[in-house]
mmCIF file of C-alpha atoms in Angstrom:
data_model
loop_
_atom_site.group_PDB
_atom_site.id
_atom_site.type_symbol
_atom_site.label_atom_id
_atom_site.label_comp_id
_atom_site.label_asym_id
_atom_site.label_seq_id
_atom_site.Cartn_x
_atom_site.Cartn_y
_atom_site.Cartn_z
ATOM 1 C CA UNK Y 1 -20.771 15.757 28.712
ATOM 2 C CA UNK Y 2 -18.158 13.348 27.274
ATOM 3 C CA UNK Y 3 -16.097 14.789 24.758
ATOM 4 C CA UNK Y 4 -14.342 12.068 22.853
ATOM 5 C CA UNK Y 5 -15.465 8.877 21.374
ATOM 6 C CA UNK Y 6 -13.909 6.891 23.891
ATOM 7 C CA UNK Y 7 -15.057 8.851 27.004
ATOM 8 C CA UNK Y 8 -18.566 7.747 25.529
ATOM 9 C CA UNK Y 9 -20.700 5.042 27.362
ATOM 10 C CA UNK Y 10 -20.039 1.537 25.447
ATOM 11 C CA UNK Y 11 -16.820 2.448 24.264
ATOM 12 C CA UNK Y 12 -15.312 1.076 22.687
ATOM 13 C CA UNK Y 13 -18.645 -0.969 20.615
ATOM 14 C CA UNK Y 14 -18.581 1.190 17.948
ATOM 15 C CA UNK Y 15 -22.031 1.164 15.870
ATOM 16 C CA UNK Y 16 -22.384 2.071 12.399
ATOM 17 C CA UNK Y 17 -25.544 2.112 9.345
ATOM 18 C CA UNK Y 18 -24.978 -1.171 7.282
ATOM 19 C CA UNK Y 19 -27.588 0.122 4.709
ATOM 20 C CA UNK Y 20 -26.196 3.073 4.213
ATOM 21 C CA UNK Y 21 -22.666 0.771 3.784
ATOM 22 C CA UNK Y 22 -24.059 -1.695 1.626
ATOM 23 C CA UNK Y 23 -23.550 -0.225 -1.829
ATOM 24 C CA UNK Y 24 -19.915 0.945 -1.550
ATOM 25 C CA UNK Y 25 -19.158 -2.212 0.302
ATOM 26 C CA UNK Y 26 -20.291 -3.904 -2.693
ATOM 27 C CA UNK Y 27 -17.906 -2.062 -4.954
ATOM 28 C CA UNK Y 28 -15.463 -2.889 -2.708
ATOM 29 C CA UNK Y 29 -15.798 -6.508 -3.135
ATOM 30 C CA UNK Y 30 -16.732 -6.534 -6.849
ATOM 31 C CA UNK Y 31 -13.367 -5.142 -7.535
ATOM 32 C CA UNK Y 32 -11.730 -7.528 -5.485
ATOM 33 C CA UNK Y 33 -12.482 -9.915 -6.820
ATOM 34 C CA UNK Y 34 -12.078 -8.289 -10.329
ATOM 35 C CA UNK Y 35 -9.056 -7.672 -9.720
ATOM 36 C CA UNK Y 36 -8.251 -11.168 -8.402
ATOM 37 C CA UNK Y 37 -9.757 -12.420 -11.709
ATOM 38 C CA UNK Y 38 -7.093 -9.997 -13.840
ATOM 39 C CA UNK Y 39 -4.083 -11.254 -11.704
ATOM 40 C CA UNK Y 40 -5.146 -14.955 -12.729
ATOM 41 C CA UNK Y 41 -4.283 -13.791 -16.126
ATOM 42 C CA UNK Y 42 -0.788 -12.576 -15.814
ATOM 43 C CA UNK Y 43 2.464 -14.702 -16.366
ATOM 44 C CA UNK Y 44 4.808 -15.868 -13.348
ATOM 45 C CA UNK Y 45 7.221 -13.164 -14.154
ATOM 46 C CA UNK Y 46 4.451 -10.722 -14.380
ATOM 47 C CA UNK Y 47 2.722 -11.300 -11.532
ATOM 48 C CA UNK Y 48 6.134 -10.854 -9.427
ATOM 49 C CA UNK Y 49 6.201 -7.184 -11.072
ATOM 50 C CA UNK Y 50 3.096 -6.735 -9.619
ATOM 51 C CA UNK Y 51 3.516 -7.689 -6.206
ATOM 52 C CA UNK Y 52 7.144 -6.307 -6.161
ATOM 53 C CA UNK Y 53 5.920 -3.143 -7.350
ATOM 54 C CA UNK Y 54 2.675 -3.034 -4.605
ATOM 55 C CA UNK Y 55 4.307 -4.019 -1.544
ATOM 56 C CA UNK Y 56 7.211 -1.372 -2.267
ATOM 57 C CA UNK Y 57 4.528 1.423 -3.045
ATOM 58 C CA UNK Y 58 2.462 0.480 0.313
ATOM 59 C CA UNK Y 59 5.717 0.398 2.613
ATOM 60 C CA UNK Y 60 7.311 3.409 1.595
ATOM 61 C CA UNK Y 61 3.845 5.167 1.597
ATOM 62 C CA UNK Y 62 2.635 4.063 5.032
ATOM 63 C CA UNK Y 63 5.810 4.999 6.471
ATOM 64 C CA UNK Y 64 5.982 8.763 4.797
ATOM 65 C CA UNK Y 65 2.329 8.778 6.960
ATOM 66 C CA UNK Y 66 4.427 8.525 10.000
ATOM 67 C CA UNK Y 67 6.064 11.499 8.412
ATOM 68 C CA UNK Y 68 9.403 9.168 7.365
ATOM 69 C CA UNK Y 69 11.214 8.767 4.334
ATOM 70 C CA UNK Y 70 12.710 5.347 3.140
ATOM 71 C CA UNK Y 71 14.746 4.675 -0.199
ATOM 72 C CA UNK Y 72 12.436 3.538 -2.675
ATOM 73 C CA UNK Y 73 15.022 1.400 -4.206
ATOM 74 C CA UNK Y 74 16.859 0.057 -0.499
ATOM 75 C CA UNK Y 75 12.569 -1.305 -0.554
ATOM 76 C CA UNK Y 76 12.475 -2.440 -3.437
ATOM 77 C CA UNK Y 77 15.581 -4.734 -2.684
ATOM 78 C CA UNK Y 78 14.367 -5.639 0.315
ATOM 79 C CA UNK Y 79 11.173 -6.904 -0.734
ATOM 80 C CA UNK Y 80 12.673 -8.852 -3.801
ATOM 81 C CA UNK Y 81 14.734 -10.589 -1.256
ATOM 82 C CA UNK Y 82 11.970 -11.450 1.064
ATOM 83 C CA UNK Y 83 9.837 -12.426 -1.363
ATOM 84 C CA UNK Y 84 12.804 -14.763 -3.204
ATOM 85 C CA UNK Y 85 12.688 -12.191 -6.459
ATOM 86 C CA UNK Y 86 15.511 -11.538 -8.973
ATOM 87 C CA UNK Y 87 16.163 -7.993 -9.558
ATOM 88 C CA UNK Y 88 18.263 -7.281 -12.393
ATOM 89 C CA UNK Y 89 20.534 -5.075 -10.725
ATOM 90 C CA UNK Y 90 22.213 -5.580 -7.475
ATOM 91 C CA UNK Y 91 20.986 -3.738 -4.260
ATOM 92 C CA UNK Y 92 22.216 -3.418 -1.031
ATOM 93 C CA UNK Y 93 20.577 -4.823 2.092
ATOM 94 C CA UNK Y 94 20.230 -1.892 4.465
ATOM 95 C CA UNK Y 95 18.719 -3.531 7.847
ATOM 96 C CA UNK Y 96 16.343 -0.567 9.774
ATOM 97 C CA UNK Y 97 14.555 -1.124 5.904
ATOM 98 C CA UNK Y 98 14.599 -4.534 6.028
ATOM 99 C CA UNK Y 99 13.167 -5.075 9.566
ATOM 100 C CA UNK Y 100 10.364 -2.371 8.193
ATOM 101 C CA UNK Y 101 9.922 -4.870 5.006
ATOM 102 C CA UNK Y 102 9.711 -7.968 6.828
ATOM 103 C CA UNK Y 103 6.855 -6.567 9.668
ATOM 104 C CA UNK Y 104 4.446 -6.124 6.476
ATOM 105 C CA UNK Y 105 5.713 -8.954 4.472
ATOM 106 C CA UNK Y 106 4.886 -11.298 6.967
ATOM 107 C CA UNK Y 107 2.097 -10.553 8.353
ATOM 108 C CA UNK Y 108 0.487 -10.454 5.142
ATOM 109 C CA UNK Y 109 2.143 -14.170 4.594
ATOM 110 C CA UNK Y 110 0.641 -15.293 8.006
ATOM 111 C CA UNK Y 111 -3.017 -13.610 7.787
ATOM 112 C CA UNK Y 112 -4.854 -16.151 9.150
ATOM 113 C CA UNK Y 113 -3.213 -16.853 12.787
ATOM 114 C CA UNK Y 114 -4.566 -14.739 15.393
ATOM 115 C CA UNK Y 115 -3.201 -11.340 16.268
ATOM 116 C CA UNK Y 116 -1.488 -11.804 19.941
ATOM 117 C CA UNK Y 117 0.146 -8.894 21.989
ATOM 118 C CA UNK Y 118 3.139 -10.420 21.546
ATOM 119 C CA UNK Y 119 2.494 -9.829 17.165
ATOM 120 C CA UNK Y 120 1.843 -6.281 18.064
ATOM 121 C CA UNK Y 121 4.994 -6.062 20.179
ATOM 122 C CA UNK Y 122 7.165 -7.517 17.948
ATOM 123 C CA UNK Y 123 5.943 -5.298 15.488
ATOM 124 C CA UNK Y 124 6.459 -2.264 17.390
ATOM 125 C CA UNK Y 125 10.112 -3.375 17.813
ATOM 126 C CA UNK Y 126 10.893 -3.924 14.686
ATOM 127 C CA UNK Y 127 9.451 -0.768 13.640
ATOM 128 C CA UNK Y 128 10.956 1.778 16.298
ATOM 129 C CA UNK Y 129 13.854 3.850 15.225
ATOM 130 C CA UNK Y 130 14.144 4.774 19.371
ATOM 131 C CA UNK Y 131 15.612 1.338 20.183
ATOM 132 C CA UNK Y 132 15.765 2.301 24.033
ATOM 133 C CA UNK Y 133 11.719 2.597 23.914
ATOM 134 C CA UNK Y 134 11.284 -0.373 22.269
ATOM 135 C CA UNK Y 135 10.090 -3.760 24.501
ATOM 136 C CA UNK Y 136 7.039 -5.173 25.761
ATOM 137 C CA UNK Y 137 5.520 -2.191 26.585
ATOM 138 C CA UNK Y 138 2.933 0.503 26.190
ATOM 139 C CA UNK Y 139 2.969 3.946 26.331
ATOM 140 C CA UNK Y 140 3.610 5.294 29.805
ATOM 141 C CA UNK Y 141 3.403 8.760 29.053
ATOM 142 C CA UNK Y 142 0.318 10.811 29.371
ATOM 143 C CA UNK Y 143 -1.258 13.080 26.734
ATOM 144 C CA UNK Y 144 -2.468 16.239 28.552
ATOM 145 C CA UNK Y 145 -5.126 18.390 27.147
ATOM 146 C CA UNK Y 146 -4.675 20.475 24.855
ATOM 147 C CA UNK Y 147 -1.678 18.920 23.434
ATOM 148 C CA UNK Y 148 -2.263 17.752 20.042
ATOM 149 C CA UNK Y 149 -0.518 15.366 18.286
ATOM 150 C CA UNK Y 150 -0.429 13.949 14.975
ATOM 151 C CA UNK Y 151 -2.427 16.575 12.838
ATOM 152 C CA UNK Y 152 -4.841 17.671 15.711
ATOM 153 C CA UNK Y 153 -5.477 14.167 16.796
ATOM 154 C CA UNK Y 154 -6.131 13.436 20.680
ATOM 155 C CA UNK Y 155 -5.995 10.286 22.098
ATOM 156 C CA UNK Y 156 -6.547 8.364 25.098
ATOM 157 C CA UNK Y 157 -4.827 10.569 27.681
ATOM 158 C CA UNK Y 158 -4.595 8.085 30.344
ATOM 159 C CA UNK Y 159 -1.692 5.262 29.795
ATOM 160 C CA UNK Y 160 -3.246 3.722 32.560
ATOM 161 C CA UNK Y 161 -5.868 2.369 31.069
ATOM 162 C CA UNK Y 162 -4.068 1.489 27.842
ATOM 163 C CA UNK Y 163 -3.041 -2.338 28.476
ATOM 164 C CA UNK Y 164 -7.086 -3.592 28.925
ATOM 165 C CA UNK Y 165 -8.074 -1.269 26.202
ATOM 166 C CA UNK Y 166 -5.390 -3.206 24.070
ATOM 167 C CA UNK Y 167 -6.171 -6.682 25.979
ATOM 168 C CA UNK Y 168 -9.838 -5.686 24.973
ATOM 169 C CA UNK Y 169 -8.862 -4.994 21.697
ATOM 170 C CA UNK Y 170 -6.888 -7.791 20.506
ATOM 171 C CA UNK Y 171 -9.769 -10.364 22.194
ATOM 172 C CA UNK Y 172 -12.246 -8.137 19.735
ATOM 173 C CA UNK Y 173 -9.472 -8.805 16.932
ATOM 174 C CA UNK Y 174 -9.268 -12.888 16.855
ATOM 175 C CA UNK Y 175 -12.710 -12.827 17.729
ATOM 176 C CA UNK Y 176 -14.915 -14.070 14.626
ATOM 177 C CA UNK Y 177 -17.969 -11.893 13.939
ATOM 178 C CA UNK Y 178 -20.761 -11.813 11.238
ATOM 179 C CA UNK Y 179 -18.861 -8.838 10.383
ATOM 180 C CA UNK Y 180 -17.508 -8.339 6.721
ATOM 181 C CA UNK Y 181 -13.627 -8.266 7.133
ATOM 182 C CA UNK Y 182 -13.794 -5.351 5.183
ATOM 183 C CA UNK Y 183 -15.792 -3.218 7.763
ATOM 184 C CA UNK Y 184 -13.340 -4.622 10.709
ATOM 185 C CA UNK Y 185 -10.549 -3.424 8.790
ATOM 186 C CA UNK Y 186 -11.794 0.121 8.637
ATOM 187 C CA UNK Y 187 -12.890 -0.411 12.582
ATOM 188 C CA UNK Y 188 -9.614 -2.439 13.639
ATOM 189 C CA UNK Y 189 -7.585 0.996 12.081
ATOM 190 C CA UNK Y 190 -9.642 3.309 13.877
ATOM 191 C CA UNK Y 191 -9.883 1.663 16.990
ATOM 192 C CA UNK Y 192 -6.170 1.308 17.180
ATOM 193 C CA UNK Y 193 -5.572 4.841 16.456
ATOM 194 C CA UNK Y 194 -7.462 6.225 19.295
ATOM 195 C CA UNK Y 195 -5.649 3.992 21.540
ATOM 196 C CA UNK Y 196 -2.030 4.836 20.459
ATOM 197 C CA UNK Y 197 -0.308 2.465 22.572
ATOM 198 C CA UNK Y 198 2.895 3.339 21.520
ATOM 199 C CA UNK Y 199 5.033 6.546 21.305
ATOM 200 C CA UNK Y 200 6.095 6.145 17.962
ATOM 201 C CA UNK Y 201 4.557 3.528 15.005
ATOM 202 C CA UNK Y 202 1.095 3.810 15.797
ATOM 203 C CA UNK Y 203 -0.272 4.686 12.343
ATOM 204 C CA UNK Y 204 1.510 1.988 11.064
ATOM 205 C CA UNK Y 205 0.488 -0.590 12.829
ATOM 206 C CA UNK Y 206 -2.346 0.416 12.156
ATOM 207 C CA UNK Y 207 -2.518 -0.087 8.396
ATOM 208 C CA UNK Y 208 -0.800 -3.459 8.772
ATOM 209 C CA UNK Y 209 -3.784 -4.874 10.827
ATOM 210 C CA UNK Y 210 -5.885 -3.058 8.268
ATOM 211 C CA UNK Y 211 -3.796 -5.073 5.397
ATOM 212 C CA UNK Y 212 -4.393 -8.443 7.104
ATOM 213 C CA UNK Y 213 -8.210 -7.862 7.503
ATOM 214 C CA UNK Y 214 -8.253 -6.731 4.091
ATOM 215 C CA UNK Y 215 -6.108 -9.381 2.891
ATOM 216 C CA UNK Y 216 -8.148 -11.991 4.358
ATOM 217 C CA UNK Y 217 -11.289 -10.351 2.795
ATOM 218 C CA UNK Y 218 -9.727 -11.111 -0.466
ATOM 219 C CA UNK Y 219 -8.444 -14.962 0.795
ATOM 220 C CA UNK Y 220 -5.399 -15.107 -0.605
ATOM 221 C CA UNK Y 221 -1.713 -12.861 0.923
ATOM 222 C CA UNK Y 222 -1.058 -11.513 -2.596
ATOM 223 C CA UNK Y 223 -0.678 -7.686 -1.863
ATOM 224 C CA UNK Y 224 -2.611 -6.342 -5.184
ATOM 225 C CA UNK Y 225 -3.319 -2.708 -4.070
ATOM 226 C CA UNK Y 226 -1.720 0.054 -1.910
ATOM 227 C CA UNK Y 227 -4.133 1.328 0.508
ATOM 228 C CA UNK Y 228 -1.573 3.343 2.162
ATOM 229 C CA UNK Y 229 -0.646 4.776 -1.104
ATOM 230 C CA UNK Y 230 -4.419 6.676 -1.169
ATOM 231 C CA UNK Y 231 -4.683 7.857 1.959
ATOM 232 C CA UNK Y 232 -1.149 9.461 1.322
ATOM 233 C CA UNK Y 233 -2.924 11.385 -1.493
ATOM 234 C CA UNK Y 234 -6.044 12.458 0.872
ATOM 235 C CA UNK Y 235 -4.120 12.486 3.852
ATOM 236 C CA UNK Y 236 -5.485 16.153 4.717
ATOM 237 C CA UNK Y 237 -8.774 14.372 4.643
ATOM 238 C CA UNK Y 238 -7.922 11.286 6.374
ATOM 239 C CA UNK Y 239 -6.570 13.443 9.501
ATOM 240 C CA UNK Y 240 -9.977 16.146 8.940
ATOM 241 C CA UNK Y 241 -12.045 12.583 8.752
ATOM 242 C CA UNK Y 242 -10.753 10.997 12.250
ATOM 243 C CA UNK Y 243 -10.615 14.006 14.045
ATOM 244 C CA UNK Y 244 -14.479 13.995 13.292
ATOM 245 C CA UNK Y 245 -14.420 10.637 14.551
ATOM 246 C CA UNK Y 246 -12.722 11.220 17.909
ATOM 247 C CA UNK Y 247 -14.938 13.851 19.077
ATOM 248 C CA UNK Y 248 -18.341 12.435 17.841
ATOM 249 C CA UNK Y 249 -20.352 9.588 19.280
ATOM 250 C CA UNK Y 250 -20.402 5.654 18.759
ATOM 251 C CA UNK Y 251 -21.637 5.636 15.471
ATOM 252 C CA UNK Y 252 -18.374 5.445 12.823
ATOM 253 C CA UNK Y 253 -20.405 5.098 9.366
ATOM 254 C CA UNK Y 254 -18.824 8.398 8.009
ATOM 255 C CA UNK Y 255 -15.238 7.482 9.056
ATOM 256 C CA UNK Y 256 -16.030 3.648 7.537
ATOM 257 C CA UNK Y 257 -17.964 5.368 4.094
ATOM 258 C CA UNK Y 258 -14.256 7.263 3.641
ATOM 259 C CA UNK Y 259 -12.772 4.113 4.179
ATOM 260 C CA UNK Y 260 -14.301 2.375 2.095
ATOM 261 C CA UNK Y 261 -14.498 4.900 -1.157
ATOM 262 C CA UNK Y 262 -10.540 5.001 -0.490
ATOM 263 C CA UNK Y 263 -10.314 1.357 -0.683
ATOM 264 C CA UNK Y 264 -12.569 1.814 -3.823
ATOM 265 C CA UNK Y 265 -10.509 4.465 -5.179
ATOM 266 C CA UNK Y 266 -6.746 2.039 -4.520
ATOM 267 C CA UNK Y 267 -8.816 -1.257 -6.113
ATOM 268 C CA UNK Y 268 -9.187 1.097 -9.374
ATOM 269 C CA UNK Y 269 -6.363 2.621 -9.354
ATOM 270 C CA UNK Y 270 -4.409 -0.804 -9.407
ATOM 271 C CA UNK Y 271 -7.266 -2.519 -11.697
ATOM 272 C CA UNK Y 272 -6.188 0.500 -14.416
ATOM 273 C CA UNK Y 273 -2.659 -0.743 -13.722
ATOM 274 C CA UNK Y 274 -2.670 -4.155 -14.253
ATOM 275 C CA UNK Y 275 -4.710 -3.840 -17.454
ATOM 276 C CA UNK Y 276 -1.321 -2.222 -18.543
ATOM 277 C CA UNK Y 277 0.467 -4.888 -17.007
ATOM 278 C CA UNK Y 278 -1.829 -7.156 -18.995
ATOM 279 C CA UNK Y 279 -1.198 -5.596 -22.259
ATOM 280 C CA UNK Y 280 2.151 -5.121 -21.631
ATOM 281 C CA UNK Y 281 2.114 -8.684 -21.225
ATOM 282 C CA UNK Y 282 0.775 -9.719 -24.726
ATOM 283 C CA UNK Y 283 3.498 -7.274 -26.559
ATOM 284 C CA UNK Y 284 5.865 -9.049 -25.158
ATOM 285 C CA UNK Y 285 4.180 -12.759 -26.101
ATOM 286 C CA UNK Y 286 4.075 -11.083 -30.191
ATOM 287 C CA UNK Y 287 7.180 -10.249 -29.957
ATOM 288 C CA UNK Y 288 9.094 -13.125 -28.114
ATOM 289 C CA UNK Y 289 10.546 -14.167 -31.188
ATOM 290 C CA UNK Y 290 11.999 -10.895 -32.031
ATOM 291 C CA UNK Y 291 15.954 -10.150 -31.813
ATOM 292 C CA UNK Y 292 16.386 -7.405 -29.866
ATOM 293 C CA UNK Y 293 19.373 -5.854 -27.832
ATOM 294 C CA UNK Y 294 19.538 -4.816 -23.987
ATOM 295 C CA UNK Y 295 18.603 -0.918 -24.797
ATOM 296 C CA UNK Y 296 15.840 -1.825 -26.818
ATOM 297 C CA UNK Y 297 14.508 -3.883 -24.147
ATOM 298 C CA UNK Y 298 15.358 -1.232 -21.226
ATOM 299 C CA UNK Y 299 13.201 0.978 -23.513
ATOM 300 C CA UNK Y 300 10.623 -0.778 -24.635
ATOM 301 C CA UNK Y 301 10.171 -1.282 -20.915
ATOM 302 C CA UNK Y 302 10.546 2.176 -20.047
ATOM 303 C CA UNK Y 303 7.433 3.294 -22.388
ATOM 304 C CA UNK Y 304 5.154 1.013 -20.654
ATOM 305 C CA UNK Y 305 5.688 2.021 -17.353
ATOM 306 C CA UNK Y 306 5.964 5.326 -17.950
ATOM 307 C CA UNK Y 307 2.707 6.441 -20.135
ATOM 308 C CA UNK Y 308 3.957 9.954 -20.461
ATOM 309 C CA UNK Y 309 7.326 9.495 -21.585
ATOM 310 C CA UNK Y 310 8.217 11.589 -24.884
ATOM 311 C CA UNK Y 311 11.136 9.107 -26.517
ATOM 312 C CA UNK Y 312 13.634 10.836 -28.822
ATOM 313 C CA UNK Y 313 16.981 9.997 -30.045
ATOM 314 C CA UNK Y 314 18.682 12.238 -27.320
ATOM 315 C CA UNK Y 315 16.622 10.443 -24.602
ATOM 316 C CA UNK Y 316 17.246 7.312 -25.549
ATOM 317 C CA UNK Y 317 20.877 7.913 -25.758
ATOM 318 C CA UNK Y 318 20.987 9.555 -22.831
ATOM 319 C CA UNK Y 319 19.336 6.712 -20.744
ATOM 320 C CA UNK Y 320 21.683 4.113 -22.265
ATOM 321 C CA UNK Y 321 24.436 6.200 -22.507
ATOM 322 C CA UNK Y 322 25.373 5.651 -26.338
ATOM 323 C CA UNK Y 323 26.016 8.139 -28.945
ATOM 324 C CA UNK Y 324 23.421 9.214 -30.724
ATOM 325 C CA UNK Y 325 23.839 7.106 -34.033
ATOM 326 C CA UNK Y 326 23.281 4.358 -31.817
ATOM 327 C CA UNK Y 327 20.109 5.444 -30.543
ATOM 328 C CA UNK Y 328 19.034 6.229 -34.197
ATOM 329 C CA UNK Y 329 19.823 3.047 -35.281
ATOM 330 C CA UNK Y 330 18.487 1.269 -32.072
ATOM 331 C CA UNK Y 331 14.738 3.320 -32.956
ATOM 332 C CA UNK Y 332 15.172 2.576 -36.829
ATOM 333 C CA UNK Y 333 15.519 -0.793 -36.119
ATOM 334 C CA UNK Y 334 12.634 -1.003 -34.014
ATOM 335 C CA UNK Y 335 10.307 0.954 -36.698
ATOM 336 C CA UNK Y 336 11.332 -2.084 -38.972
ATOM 337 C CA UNK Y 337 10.358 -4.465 -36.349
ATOM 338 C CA UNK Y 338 6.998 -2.266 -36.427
ATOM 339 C CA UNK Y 339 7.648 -2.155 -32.281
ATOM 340 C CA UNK Y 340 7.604 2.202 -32.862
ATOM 341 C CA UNK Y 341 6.219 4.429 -34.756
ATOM 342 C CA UNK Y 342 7.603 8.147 -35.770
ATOM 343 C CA UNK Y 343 4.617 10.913 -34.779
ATOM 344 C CA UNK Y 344 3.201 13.632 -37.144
ATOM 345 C CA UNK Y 345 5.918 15.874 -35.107
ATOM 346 C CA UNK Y 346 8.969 16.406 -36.894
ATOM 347 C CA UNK Y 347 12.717 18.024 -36.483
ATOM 348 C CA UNK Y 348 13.622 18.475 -32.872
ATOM 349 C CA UNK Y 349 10.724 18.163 -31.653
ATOM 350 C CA UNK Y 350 10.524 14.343 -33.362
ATOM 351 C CA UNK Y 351 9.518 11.670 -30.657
ATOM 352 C CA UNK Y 352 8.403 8.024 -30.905
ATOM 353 C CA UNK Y 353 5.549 5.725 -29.300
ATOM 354 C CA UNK Y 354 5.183 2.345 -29.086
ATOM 355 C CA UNK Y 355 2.699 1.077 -31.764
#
């Protein structure tokens, strides 16, 4: 008896229960366009905090899945630069980050033309830290039974076989079904997985095609939402949820029901967000008239993006580096402005919130 989902006759025509899809899928797309709708509302400058701040979180989260870690901020200067954003301070360039930026960046910039083998190599190469394995290529080297890789994962054992699975694949891929974009997203990543044509990237070539279905579900390459950045959170479940997968038969609807509640979960997660962003938004617009200096500004800033953040007089001079008479006067000043408020809290333990 076959044990894996591939070994199974009609691999690899994966089935799944569309009624049993239908409600979540219709979450999915309500808050989609939702939070399309929100995005409409923001500011230029606004919406280029938002899309700075998505595509960073996505990268650097997809590629700690691969069990790598990139500077936050060497991503964050690399996607302002790619995307033709100002940051206010300077950043250095650092290239292995930038060729990781650039893979997501622009596919997400060119999801409509087809995927080709020659996408997913160039991908591949700009994504390998091994630069002697990189190339037009697939995996050569078999997986043996009962190696595991990857959290438990087994994949197609047989490199052999690997270029018509991908040849198969990639036909399946710029083929246009009555499919929801959505659902080939979830299939596309799962698919690709069990594959692994490569030594080294696989996961994260696999969220990129998942990004480009999903982006052109939503019609428009604006990257609102970190996907990657929720499976990092449930990542013990992601693994638990495609081991299931591997070893079961044709029918995916439990792997694409995860998939989909993630996606849910990412959409509002980043709806919550931008509703911040929005009312961050219209402090700013009441108060555009209002003198203020660069610390009040770096604070003011601060607050929003960090909800939790406890201001005092020591923090603020701390982060600004200013004596504390400054900072009082810097806070005082904003209490006139009515910009803060002074809690019920007092002596040391005194701390201030935005009103």
């Amino acid at each position: 008896m076959s044990k894996y989902i591939w070994q199974q006759k009609g691999w690899p025509y994966l089935t799944w229960d569309n009624k049993e899809l239908l409600h979540v899928l219709g979450e999915v797309r309500n808050r989609q366009g939702r939070l399309a709708g929100k995005v409409s509302l923001l500011g230029l400058d606004f919406k280029k905090e938002v899309l700075l701040k998505t595509v960073t979180t996505d990268i650097v989260r997809s590629v700690e899945l691969e069990g790598h870690a990139l500077d936050e901020n060497q991503v964050r200067a690399s996607v302002a630069n790619c995307l033709k954003l100002r940051l206010p301070e300077q950043s250095t360039i650092d290239p292995p980050v930038d060729r990781t930026v650039r893979v997501m960046i622009e596919a997400l910039q060119n999801y409509r033309q087809d995927i080709t083998e020659e996408t997913i190599f160039n991908w591949r190469t700009a994504l390998s830290r091994d630069k002697s394995s990189a190339g037009n290529h697939y995996r050569s080297v078999a997986i043996s039974e009962p190696e595991e890789a990857n959290g438990g994962l087994l994949y197609i054992q047989n490199p052999a076989i690997i270029p018509d699975e991908m040849r198969r694949f990639i036909k399946w891929l710029n083929t246009i079904h009555p499919t929801d974009p959505v659902i080939k997203a979830g299939v596309a990543h799962l698919r690709l997985t069990f594959i692994r044509p490569f030594n080294e990237g696989n996961g994260y070539i696999a969220r990129i095609l998942t990004d480009v279905f999903l982006t052109r579900a939503d019609g428009f390459p604006q990257h609102l939402y970190s996907l990657s950045a929720q499976i990092c959170k449930q990542k013990e479940l992601y693994s638990q949820v495609l081991m299931r997968a591997q070893s079961g038969n044709l029918d995916v609807t439990e792997w694409l029901l995860w998939f989909l509640y993630c996606l849910e979960t990412a959409l509002v997660e980043a709806e919550e967000a931008l509703t911040r962003t929005l009312e961050k938004s219209k402090f700013w617009e009441k108060y555009r008239l209002i003198r203020l200096n660069e610390r009040q500004v770096r604070m003011i800033n601060l607050l929003w993006e960090n909800t939790g953040c406890k201001l005092t007089s020591s923090y603020w001079a701390s982060v600004n580096l200013c004596s504390p008479d400054t900072a009082l006067r810097d806070i005082q000043d904003l209490i006139n402005k009515n910009i803060l408020h002074r809690n019920s809290s007092g002596g040391r333990s005194t701390c201030y919130e935005l009103n």
